[in-house]
Amino acid sequence: MTMGASLLLVDDLPANLFALECILAPLGHRMVRAGSGQEALRRVLDEDFAAILLDLRLGDMSGVEVLQLLRSRERSRRTPVILLTAEDGDAPTLQPAYALGMVDYVRKPLVSDLLRAKVALCVELHLAREALRRQELRVRELSAQLQAAHREVESLRTPGEAPSS
């Protein structure tokens, strides 16, 4: 079980949020509730999430509108989003979500094992991206240190000494 990941659960019905929490609890991740699209957008301003589970039909706006706004923000641009819907996967209502980079969708009523597997995969992807980002930062730091050391060595050379290659 991988700890430390946060999931954003977005649904305007408290009973659905409770059901999601019950289904996903065995994964051991922190879960943050949002009861509207606006609340979800506020949450992503303050926190990074490993995955967002987003209902297609919210009271204040559609899940596709929320997804579009999520993708317009740097912080949530790459966050995996799973859309929760009673719609068929071929329905025209899902096509815009695919175009906006929705990772996957799950039909209601939810199948617990399927949802957990999809969320676990999203979390794994998120954690791998974070590890890669940290490694890239470390490589840049080490490269800068190496360049600084090389400049210092070059500045210590006596005149007439051949530069190193």
XYZ file of N, CA and C in Angstrom:
495
model
N 0.839 -1.166 0.000
C 0.000 0.000 0.000
C 0.889 1.237 0.000
N 0.637 2.183 -0.889
C 1.420 3.398 -1.001
C 0.743 4.510 -0.224
N 1.428 5.050 0.756
C 0.861 6.121 1.565
C 1.333 7.461 1.022
N 0.675 8.517 1.472
C 1.132 9.849 1.132
C 0.451 10.485 -0.056
N -0.369 9.769 -0.781
C -1.059 10.351 -1.928
C -2.399 10.914 -1.480
N -2.800 12.003 -2.136
C -4.101 12.609 -1.861
C -4.996 12.475 -3.079
N -6.247 12.150 -2.831
C -7.249 12.018 -3.885
C -8.312 13.082 -3.674
N -8.742 13.728 -4.761
C -9.839 14.689 -4.692
C -11.093 14.015 -5.223
N -12.118 13.960 -4.388
C -13.395 13.340 -4.744
C -14.410 14.455 -4.962
N -14.979 14.523 -6.171
C -15.875 15.629 -6.512
C -17.245 15.085 -6.899
N -18.237 15.393 -6.074
C -19.620 15.007 -6.357
C -20.516 15.923 -5.538
N -21.652 16.306 -6.084
C -22.554 17.196 -5.360
C -23.484 16.452 -4.405
N -23.434 15.137 -4.416
C -24.270 14.343 -3.511
C -23.408 13.739 -2.397
N -23.636 14.135 -1.142
C -22.845 13.605 -0.027
C -22.847 12.078 0.041
N -23.946 11.445 -0.303
C -23.999 9.975 -0.266
C -23.018 9.369 -1.261
N -22.857 9.999 -2.416
C -21.895 9.508 -3.409
C -20.462 9.698 -2.926
N -20.193 10.826 -2.262
C -18.855 11.053 -1.704
C -18.546 10.008 -0.632
N -19.519 9.718 0.198
C -19.343 8.697 1.230
C -19.067 7.333 0.600
N -19.810 7.001 -0.445
C -19.601 5.718 -1.135
C -18.191 5.643 -1.718
N -17.726 6.733 -2.327
C -16.362 6.755 -2.870
C -15.337 6.535 -1.765
N -15.524 7.206 -0.639
C -14.598 7.035 0.482
C -14.575 5.588 0.968
N -15.725 4.976 1.047
C -15.791 3.572 1.491
C -15.096 2.639 0.500
N -15.313 2.876 -0.776
C -14.700 2.036 -1.813
C -13.190 2.196 -1.829
N -12.713 3.441 -1.677
C -11.281 3.719 -1.824
C -10.493 3.605 -0.523
N -11.159 3.509 0.605
C -10.475 3.430 1.902
C -9.405 2.339 1.959
N -9.632 1.144 1.390
C -8.594 0.107 1.460
C -7.262 0.504 0.802
N -7.273 1.500 -0.073
C -6.024 1.929 -0.710
C -5.142 2.715 0.259
N -5.735 3.272 1.310
C -4.956 3.959 2.333
C -4.538 5.376 2.006
N -5.131 5.998 1.024
C -4.760 7.361 0.651
C -5.639 8.379 1.361
N -5.129 9.575 1.473
C -5.899 10.686 2.034
C -6.941 11.101 1.003
N -8.160 11.331 1.452
C -9.234 11.728 0.531
C -9.780 13.088 0.936
N -9.921 13.949 -0.057
C -10.441 15.297 0.153
C -11.748 15.404 -0.618
N -12.786 15.861 0.048
C -14.107 15.998 -0.580
C -14.283 17.387 -1.188
N -15.007 17.428 -2.297
C -15.479 18.690 -2.872
C -16.915 18.453 -3.312
N -17.836 19.278 -2.812
C -19.246 19.094 -3.101
C -19.747 19.863 -4.301
N -18.822 20.519 -5.017
C -19.205 21.275 -6.213
C -17.978 21.453 -7.101
N -18.222 21.867 -8.325
C -17.114 22.149 -9.235
C -16.262 23.301 -8.734
N -16.912 24.346 -8.228
C -16.178 25.504 -7.708
C -15.295 25.114 -6.523
N -15.827 24.293 -5.642
C -15.037 23.851 -4.497
C -13.841 23.022 -4.958
N -14.029 22.188 -5.952
C -12.923 21.390 -6.492
C -11.833 22.300 -7.046
N -12.234 23.336 -7.770
C -11.255 24.261 -8.342
C -10.504 25.011 -7.247
N -11.177 25.353 -6.159
C -10.493 26.000 -5.031
C -9.492 25.042 -4.386
N -9.883 23.784 -4.251
C -8.999 22.798 -3.611
C -7.687 22.624 -4.386
N -7.768 22.608 -5.722
C -6.539 22.381 -6.500
C -5.625 23.601 -6.501
N -6.117 24.742 -6.032
C -5.244 25.909 -5.892
C -4.260 25.721 -4.746
N -4.667 24.946 -3.740
C -3.876 24.806 -2.518
C -3.122 23.498 -2.384
N -3.465 22.521 -3.206
C -2.911 21.187 -2.982
C -2.765 20.428 -4.294
N -1.733 19.590 -4.346
C -1.552 18.682 -5.484
C -2.234 17.358 -5.148
N -2.888 16.787 -6.148
C -3.580 15.520 -5.955
C -3.004 14.466 -6.888
N -2.958 13.233 -6.401
C -2.486 12.121 -7.226
C -3.522 11.763 -8.275
N -4.798 11.985 -7.959
C -5.890 11.722 -8.904
C -7.117 12.497 -8.460
N -7.959 12.802 -9.440
C -9.231 13.471 -9.177
C -10.337 12.584 -9.725
N -11.294 12.256 -8.874
C -12.484 11.506 -9.297
C -13.608 12.517 -9.394
N -14.131 12.708 -10.588
C -15.007 13.833 -10.895
C -16.327 13.354 -11.482
N -17.422 13.713 -10.818
C -18.744 13.360 -11.331
C -19.043 14.196 -12.574
N -19.657 13.577 -13.562
C -19.988 14.280 -14.804
C -21.068 15.332 -14.583
N -22.022 15.045 -13.745
C -23.157 15.955 -13.532
C -23.093 16.536 -12.117
N -22.654 17.764 -12.033
C -22.601 18.472 -10.758
C -23.695 19.534 -10.748
N -24.046 20.024 -9.576
C -25.105 21.012 -9.482
C -24.749 22.365 -10.069
N -23.492 22.797 -9.892
C -23.118 24.143 -10.322
C -22.511 24.206 -11.715
N -21.951 23.138 -12.185
C -21.327 23.099 -13.510
C -21.125 21.645 -13.903
N -20.829 21.407 -15.167
C -20.618 20.020 -15.595
C -19.194 19.577 -15.263
N -19.017 18.285 -15.161
C -17.681 17.750 -14.939
C -16.728 18.111 -16.067
N -17.241 18.224 -17.280
C -16.402 18.608 -18.423
C -15.923 20.048 -18.260
N -16.794 20.940 -17.767
C -16.377 22.326 -17.520
C -15.293 22.374 -16.444
N -15.471 21.591 -15.400
C -14.461 21.527 -14.340
C -13.145 21.012 -14.919
N -13.209 19.967 -15.719
C -12.010 19.398 -16.337
C -11.304 20.432 -17.206
N -12.063 21.191 -17.967
C -11.472 22.229 -18.818
C -10.724 23.258 -17.971
N -11.310 23.675 -16.868
C -10.650 24.642 -15.989
C -9.449 24.023 -15.279
N -9.542 22.758 -14.913
C -8.391 22.076 -14.309
C -7.214 22.055 -15.271
N -7.485 21.779 -16.524
C -6.422 21.684 -17.527
C -5.827 23.046 -17.878
N -6.540 24.124 -17.576
C -6.025 25.460 -17.875
C -5.076 25.958 -16.786
N -4.980 25.238 -15.687
C -4.119 25.635 -14.569
C -2.884 24.747 -14.541
N -1.748 25.382 -14.389
C -0.481 24.646 -14.404
C -0.452 23.555 -13.332
N -0.929 23.879 -12.158
C -0.837 22.945 -11.034
C -1.615 21.652 -11.272
N -2.731 21.730 -11.998
C -3.570 20.541 -12.186
C -3.599 20.049 -13.630
N -2.746 20.615 -14.454
C -2.758 20.274 -15.882
C -2.518 18.792 -16.142
N -1.648 18.165 -15.361
C -1.281 16.763 -15.595
C -1.898 15.793 -14.584
N -2.725 16.304 -13.704
C -3.338 15.430 -12.702
C -4.304 14.462 -13.378
N -4.142 13.166 -13.145
C -5.076 12.202 -13.733
C -6.500 12.427 -13.226
N -7.443 12.466 -14.164
C -8.855 12.652 -13.821
C -9.649 11.447 -14.312
N -10.416 10.868 -13.397
C -11.345 9.788 -13.733
C -12.746 10.366 -13.607
N -13.485 10.314 -14.688
C -14.852 10.827 -14.695
C -15.812 9.731 -14.242
N -16.745 10.092 -13.395
C -17.759 9.165 -12.895
C -19.082 9.527 -13.552
N -19.706 8.554 -14.215
C -20.890 8.870 -15.003
C -21.841 7.693 -15.135
N -23.085 8.026 -15.364
C -24.079 7.004 -15.696
C -24.187 6.853 -17.209
N -23.444 7.694 -17.946
C -23.473 7.685 -19.412
C -22.684 6.498 -19.963
N -22.993 6.136 -21.185
C -22.247 5.114 -21.912
C -20.929 5.733 -22.376
N -19.889 4.936 -22.453
C -18.577 5.425 -22.863
C -18.522 5.976 -24.268
N -19.475 5.616 -25.117
C -19.487 6.130 -26.478
C -20.349 7.377 -26.605
N -20.968 7.781 -25.529
C -21.880 8.919 -25.579
C -21.135 10.193 -25.953
N -21.772 11.044 -26.747
C -21.140 12.307 -27.145
C -20.752 13.185 -25.961
N -21.384 13.010 -24.811
C -21.041 13.832 -23.650
C -19.638 13.535 -23.121
N -19.105 12.348 -23.398
C -17.762 12.008 -22.921
C -16.664 12.424 -23.894
N -16.996 12.647 -25.134
C -15.974 12.988 -26.128
C -15.178 14.241 -25.754
N -15.829 15.333 -25.305
C -15.038 16.505 -24.910
C -14.093 16.210 -23.748
N -14.506 15.339 -22.844
C -13.646 14.989 -21.709
C -12.398 14.249 -22.179
N -12.557 13.360 -23.147
C -11.382 12.685 -23.716
C -10.456 13.700 -24.370
N -11.026 14.661 -25.088
C -10.221 15.688 -25.757
C -9.452 16.540 -24.751
N -9.985 16.683 -23.550
C -9.326 17.465 -22.504
C -8.345 16.635 -21.677
N -8.178 15.376 -22.006
C -7.185 14.558 -21.324
C -7.701 13.751 -20.154
N -8.997 13.483 -20.129
C -9.522 12.584 -19.104
C -8.776 11.249 -19.231
N -8.314 10.714 -18.115
C -7.569 9.461 -18.135
C -8.494 8.280 -18.383
N -9.648 8.299 -17.725
C -10.572 7.181 -17.834
C -11.916 7.610 -17.277
N -12.897 6.736 -17.417
C -14.198 6.977 -16.807
C -14.667 5.674 -16.176
N -15.570 5.810 -15.223
C -16.173 4.655 -14.575
C -17.673 4.895 -14.552
N -18.400 3.883 -15.002
C -19.860 3.991 -15.034
C -20.451 3.683 -13.669
N -21.536 4.374 -13.407
C -22.326 4.103 -12.204
C -23.409 3.105 -12.571
N -23.755 2.207 -11.681
C -23.217 2.052 -10.335
C -21.762 1.579 -10.376
N -21.004 2.066 -9.415
C -19.570 1.811 -9.382
C -19.262 0.357 -9.036
N -18.268 -0.177 -9.716
C -17.736 -1.509 -9.398
C -16.476 -1.266 -8.566
N -16.534 -1.640 -7.300
C -15.483 -1.296 -6.338
C -14.089 -1.708 -6.779
N -13.902 -2.970 -7.153
C -12.571 -3.456 -7.534
C -12.034 -2.719 -8.754
N -12.894 -2.454 -9.712
C -12.493 -1.736 -10.920
C -12.048 -0.318 -10.582
N -12.830 0.381 -9.772
C -12.484 1.749 -9.399
C -11.178 1.783 -8.621
N -11.010 0.876 -7.666
C -9.757 0.839 -6.898
C -8.561 0.582 -7.804
N -8.693 -0.315 -8.759
C -7.583 -0.620 -9.673
C -7.217 0.602 -10.510
N -8.215 1.314 -11.002
C -7.944 2.500 -11.826
C -7.305 3.611 -11.000
N -7.792 3.801 -9.792
C -7.218 4.829 -8.926
C -5.789 4.448 -8.533
N -5.550 3.194 -8.217
C -4.197 2.746 -7.859
C -3.218 3.006 -8.997
N -3.651 2.780 -10.217
C -2.800 3.041 -11.378
C -2.509 4.531 -11.520
N -3.510 5.374 -11.313
C -3.308 6.824 -11.374
C -2.331 7.288 -10.302
N -2.460 6.745 -9.103
C -1.555 7.110 -8.013
C -0.134 6.675 -8.348
N 0.013 5.482 -8.883
C 1.339 4.993 -9.279
C 1.965 5.923 -10.323
N 1.191 6.345 -11.295
C 1.667 7.281 -12.315
C 2.085 8.602 -11.678
N 1.264 9.113 -10.789
C 1.569 10.371 -10.108
C 2.878 10.263 -9.318
N 3.022 9.192 -8.555
C 4.225 9.015 -7.744
C 5.468 8.850 -8.615
N 5.341 8.168 -9.746
C 6.472 8.019 -10.671
C 6.864 9.371 -11.259
N 5.880 10.179 -11.615
C 6.171 11.526 -12.136
C 6.870 12.379 -11.088
N 6.394 12.287 -9.843
C 7.008 13.055 -8.765
C 8.454 12.610 -8.532
N 8.705 11.320 -8.560
C 10.069 10.809 -8.386
C 10.967 11.286 -9.518
N 10.458 11.258 -10.731
C 11.221 11.736 -11.885
C 11.519 13.224 -11.756
N 10.535 14.000 -11.323
C 10.733 15.442 -11.141
C 11.825 15.705 -10.101
N 11.800 14.967 -8.990
C 12.836 15.129 -7.963
C 14.213 14.751 -8.499
N 14.290 13.678 -9.292
C 15.570 13.270 -9.876
C 16.089 14.322 -10.851
N 15.202 14.899 -11.641
C 15.611 15.952 -12.576
C 16.180 17.154 -11.827
N 15.526 17.535 -10.726
C 16.030 18.646 -9.915
C 17.407 18.320 -9.347
N 17.581 17.109 -8.873
C 18.871 16.692 -8.305
C 19.967 16.698 -9.365
N 19.657 16.225 -10.562
C 20.636 16.232 -11.657
C 21.037 17.669 -11.985
N 20.059 18.575 -12.021
C 20.375 19.986 -12.293
C 21.272 20.573 -11.212
N 20.964 20.251 -9.941
C 21.790 20.739 -8.835
C 23.218 20.219 -8.956
N 23.360 18.922 -9.205
C 24.695 18.331 -9.322
C 25.446 18.889 -10.524
N 24.746 19.117 -11.609
C 25.368 19.688 -12.800
C 25.877 21.100 -12.512
N 25.091 21.893 -11.803
C 25.515 23.250 -11.454
C 26.733 23.209 -10.535
N 26.740 22.279 -9.583
C 27.892 22.142 -8.689
C 29.140 21.730 -9.465
N 28.966 20.804 -10.397
C 30.087 20.346 -11.211
C 30.637 21.479 -12.066
N 29.768 22.265 -12.657
C 30.214 23.401 -13.470
C 30.945 24.429 -12.614
N 30.441 24.684 -11.413
C 31.100 25.630 -10.512
C 32.482 25.113 -10.114
N 32.587 23.828 -9.821
C 33.883 23.243 -9.461
C 34.847 23.314 -10.637
N 34.344 23.066 -11.833
C 35.187 23.139 -13.031
C 35.697 24.571 -13.230
N 34.843 25.561 -13.043
C 35.275 26.963 -13.179
C 36.331 27.303 -12.137
N 36.146 26.786 -10.930
C 37.116 27.060 -9.877
C 38.466 26.429 -10.207
N 38.456 25.199 -10.695
C 39.703 24.533 -11.090
C 40.388 25.329 -12.192
N 39.618 25.774 -13.162
C 40.184 26.555 -14.270
C 40.776 27.869 -13.775
N 40.141 28.485 -12.776
C 40.651 29.765 -12.267
C 41.938 29.579 -11.463
N 42.203 28.379 -10.977
C 43.404 28.102 -10.187
C 44.603 27.720 -11.046
N 44.369 27.478 -12.310
C 45.472 27.095 -13.199
C 46.487 28.227 -13.296
N 47.729 27.843 -13.365
C 48.779 28.841 -13.551
C 48.837 29.223 -15.023
N 49.196 30.451 -15.302
C 49.288 30.867 -16.715
C 50.231 29.948 -17.484
N 49.863 29.608 -18.692
C 50.663 28.745 -19.548
C 50.344 27.276 -19.403
N 49.579 26.916 -18.399
C 49.186 25.526 -18.204
C 48.068 25.195 -19.190
N 48.120 24.011 -19.759
C 47.108 23.607 -20.745
C 45.782 23.337 -20.036
N 44.654 23.823 -20.624
C 43.339 23.544 -20.022
C 42.999 22.065 -20.143
N 42.236 21.604 -19.178
C 41.819 20.195 -19.222
C 40.659 20.043 -20.178
N 40.466 18.810 -20.674
C 39.364 18.561 -21.603
C 38.252 17.837 -20.940
